[in-house]
Structures are given as structure tokens and as C-alpha cells.
Amino acid sequence: MSTSSKFNRAMDLLEQGLLAQQSGDIATAIACYKKSLGLFPTADAHTCLGWAYSMRGDFKAAIAECKTAIRLDPEFGNPYNDIGVYLMEQRKLDEAIPWFEEAKRARRYEPRHFPYINLGHIYVIKGMLLKAQDEFAHALRLHPQDETAERALREIRIQLN
């Protein structure tokens, strides 16, 4: 099988994994991601595999997959953001902050406003409302219709007045 056909088949498997995961079939998603990685390792597939592991509560494996994704493509922002989210879910807020900052700097990242929202939530929890306000405002500049950022910004402004 040629390199391009391996890549195309790997991308098909990645898509199948995403569809399975979205329908709640995590076991099938994991199998698809692993097959994809066996054909043609990509940062995207490692990140998705990490996401599937996180849905099972295996944050150690999820973070390991994201770190592998970062080694493959340091400009891919999703694994940085995902590591931050997994650390947040474990209440490791200070450890999560640098990962979100890296996600903000990544060249290849959609949806770009997510790390700003995540940092905003951390700063709210830490009582740093002005920093939180800045993060949510930046998220809205990037994605003006984001309801989460709009609501959070309104709540912060009420608290600050």
C-alpha cells in the first residue's frame, strides 16, 4: 500500500472513530484510532485517542496520547488544550494554565477560542476576576457568538460592580 493510500485509509479510520465516539461507542472509537495510528501516525489520531481515554476516566493515558501528538506536531493546538482540560478535571488548575497558554500560541488550532474560555474558568475559580474577564473577552473577539463566554463575561461584570 502506498504512503498516500495508507494516509487516506488512516484518515477514514479516524473519521469512523469520531463518529463512533460521538454516538457513545468508545470501544469502537478506540479501536478505529489505534488502527489509524497503525497505518499512519498523526497528531490528530493521538489527540482523539486521548479524548476517548479521557471519556473512560483514564486521564494518565489521555495525557500521554496528547504528549505524543505534540511531539508529532508541536503546532497543533488541540492536544495542548486537551491536556489542560484533563488537568482541570482533576482539579490541577495551576498545572493546566501553561497548557492553555501553549494552545493559544499554536498555529494550527480550531476552535481557537477554547483555551481562552478554559483559562477564564480557571481564573474565576481562583477568584482572579479581572484576568478571567480578559480571557472571556478575548474568546468573544475570536468567536463573537460564543454563549459560554458571553454568559461568563456578564456574570463577572455583575460581580465586579
Short mmCIF file of C-alpha atoms in Angstrom, two decimals:
data_model
loop_
_atom_site.label_atom_id
_atom_site.label_comp_id
_atom_site.label_asym_id
_atom_site.label_seq_id
_atom_site.Cartn_x
_atom_site.Cartn_y
_atom_site.Cartn_z
CA MET A 1 0.00 0.00 0.00
CA SER A 2 1.40 3.41 -0.97
CA THR A 3 2.03 6.13 1.60
CA SER A 4 -0.85 8.23 0.27
CA SER A 5 -3.28 5.31 0.37
CA LYS A 6 -2.15 4.47 3.93
CA PHE A 7 -2.73 8.09 4.89
CA ASN A 8 -6.17 8.15 3.26
CA ARG A 9 -7.19 4.89 4.96
CA ALA A 10 -5.88 6.24 8.29
CA MET A 11 -8.00 9.38 7.86
CA ASP A 12 -11.06 7.24 7.06
CA LEU A 13 -10.48 5.27 10.25
CA LEU A 14 -10.04 8.48 12.22
CA GLU A 15 -13.40 9.71 10.89
CA GLN A 16 -15.04 6.37 11.75
CA GLY A 17 -13.61 6.67 15.25
CA LEU A 18 -15.01 10.17 15.65
CA LEU A 19 -18.45 9.03 14.53
CA ALA A 20 -18.36 6.07 16.92
CA GLN A 21 -17.23 8.31 19.78
CA GLN A 22 -19.95 10.86 19.08
CA SER A 23 -22.52 8.07 19.23
CA GLY A 24 -21.12 6.90 22.57
CA ASP A 25 -19.30 3.79 21.34
CA ILE A 26 -15.94 4.47 22.95
CA ALA A 27 -14.58 0.93 22.47
CA THR A 28 -15.11 1.11 18.70
CA ALA A 29 -13.67 4.62 18.61
CA ILE A 30 -10.52 3.47 20.40
CA ALA A 31 -10.15 0.52 18.01
CA CYS A 32 -10.51 2.81 14.99
CA TYR A 33 -7.99 5.33 16.33
CA LYS A 34 -5.46 2.56 17.04
CA LYS A 35 -5.90 1.13 13.54
CA SER A 36 -5.47 4.62 12.10
CA LEU A 37 -2.27 5.10 14.09
CA GLY A 38 -1.01 1.70 12.95
CA LEU A 39 -1.32 2.77 9.33
CA PHE A 40 -0.15 6.35 9.53
CA PRO A 41 0.53 8.04 12.90
CA THR A 42 -0.91 11.57 13.12
CA ALA A 43 -1.22 14.11 15.88
CA ASP A 44 -4.96 14.21 15.22
CA ALA A 45 -5.44 10.48 15.84
CA HIS A 46 -3.32 10.54 19.01
CA THR A 47 -5.35 13.50 20.28
CA CYS A 48 -8.63 11.73 19.53
CA LEU A 49 -7.41 8.56 21.20
CA GLY A 50 -6.57 10.65 24.24
CA TRP A 51 -10.05 12.14 24.20
CA ALA A 52 -11.56 8.63 24.10
CA TYR A 53 -9.39 7.55 27.05
CA SER A 54 -10.49 10.65 28.97
CA MET A 55 -14.12 9.67 28.46
CA ARG A 56 -13.28 6.46 30.30
CA GLY A 57 -11.68 8.49 33.09
CA ASP A 58 -8.15 7.40 32.17
CA PHE A 59 -6.52 10.83 32.29
CA LYS A 60 -2.99 9.42 32.53
CA ALA A 61 -3.37 7.61 29.18
CA ALA A 62 -5.21 10.62 27.69
CA ILE A 63 -2.38 12.98 28.60
CA ALA A 64 0.23 10.54 27.30
CA GLU A 65 -1.54 10.40 23.91
CA CYS A 66 -1.71 14.20 23.76
CA LYS A 67 2.00 14.48 24.54
CA THR A 68 2.71 12.06 21.68
CA ALA A 69 0.54 14.23 19.43
CA ILE A 70 2.56 17.29 20.44
CA ARG A 71 5.82 15.52 19.61
CA LEU A 72 4.43 14.69 16.14
CA ASP A 73 3.07 18.21 15.51
CA PRO A 74 4.02 20.92 18.03
CA GLU A 75 1.91 23.47 16.11
CA PHE A 76 -1.34 21.51 16.64
CA GLY A 77 -3.19 23.28 19.45
CA ASN A 78 -5.85 20.73 20.34
CA PRO A 79 -3.65 18.40 22.42
CA TYR A 80 -2.34 21.32 24.50
CA ASN A 81 -5.89 22.43 25.25
CA ASP A 82 -7.00 18.87 25.94
CA ILE A 83 -4.20 18.30 28.45
CA GLY A 84 -5.30 21.48 30.20
CA VAL A 85 -8.89 20.23 30.32
CA TYR A 86 -7.83 16.84 31.70
CA LEU A 87 -5.81 18.59 34.42
CA MET A 88 -8.78 20.85 35.21
CA GLU A 89 -11.00 17.79 35.57
CA GLN A 90 -8.50 16.52 38.14
CA ARG A 91 -8.55 19.91 39.93
CA LYS A 92 -4.92 20.59 38.97
CA LEU A 93 -5.67 24.16 37.97
CA ASP A 94 -2.17 25.64 38.25
CA GLU A 95 -0.76 22.77 36.17
CA ALA A 96 -3.40 23.36 33.49
CA ILE A 97 -2.63 27.04 32.90
CA PRO A 98 0.61 26.63 30.88
CA TRP A 99 -1.07 24.07 28.60
CA PHE A 100 -3.83 26.54 27.73
CA GLU A 101 -1.22 29.25 27.13
CA GLU A 102 0.55 26.91 24.68
CA ALA A 103 -2.77 26.16 22.95
CA LYS A 104 -3.30 29.91 22.47
CA ARG A 105 0.08 30.18 20.69
CA ALA A 106 -0.34 27.13 18.43
CA ARG A 107 -0.56 27.89 14.72
CA ARG A 108 -2.88 25.01 13.81
CA TYR A 109 -5.85 25.13 16.14
CA GLU A 110 -9.60 25.26 15.82
CA PRO A 111 -11.66 26.23 17.72
CA ARG A 112 -9.13 28.88 18.70
CA HIS A 113 -11.29 30.45 21.45
CA PHE A 114 -11.46 27.33 23.67
CA PRO A 115 -8.22 27.85 25.63
CA TYR A 116 -9.32 31.41 26.45
CA ILE A 117 -12.62 30.13 27.81
CA ASN A 118 -10.88 27.41 29.79
CA LEU A 119 -8.42 29.89 31.27
CA GLY A 120 -11.32 32.19 32.09
CA HIS A 121 -12.97 29.40 34.07
CA ILE A 122 -9.76 28.73 35.98
CA TYR A 123 -9.35 32.40 36.86
CA VAL A 124 -12.97 32.58 38.06
CA ILE A 125 -12.38 29.59 40.32
CA LYS A 126 -9.19 31.21 41.63
CA GLY A 127 -11.06 34.50 42.27
CA MET A 128 -8.99 36.37 39.67
CA LEU A 129 -11.95 38.06 38.03
CA LEU A 130 -10.09 40.71 36.04
CA LYS A 131 -7.89 38.06 34.40
CA ALA A 132 -10.97 35.92 33.80
CA GLN A 133 -12.73 38.89 32.22
CA ASP A 134 -9.79 39.42 29.84
CA GLU A 135 -9.81 35.75 28.79
CA PHE A 136 -13.56 35.65 28.11
CA ALA A 137 -13.42 38.97 26.24
CA HIS A 138 -10.62 37.62 24.04
CA ALA A 139 -12.65 34.45 23.40
CA LEU A 140 -15.53 36.64 22.21
CA ARG A 141 -13.24 38.57 19.87
CA LEU A 142 -12.28 35.26 18.28
CA HIS A 143 -15.80 33.78 18.31
CA PRO A 144 -18.39 36.54 18.85
CA GLN A 145 -21.38 34.20 19.21
CA ASP A 146 -19.98 32.00 21.97
CA GLU A 147 -22.74 31.80 24.58
CA THR A 148 -20.49 30.40 27.32
CA ALA A 149 -18.08 33.34 27.06
CA GLU A 150 -20.93 35.86 26.84
CA ARG A 151 -22.64 34.46 29.95
CA ALA A 152 -19.39 34.25 31.91
CA LEU A 153 -18.49 37.83 31.00
CA ARG A 154 -21.92 39.07 32.12
CA GLU A 155 -21.59 37.22 35.45
CA ILE A 156 -18.10 38.63 36.06
CA ARG A 157 -19.24 42.17 35.30
CA ILE A 158 -22.11 41.79 37.79
CA GLN A 159 -19.66 40.58 40.44
CA LEU A 160 -17.22 43.43 39.74
CA ASN A 161 -19.91 46.14 40.04
#
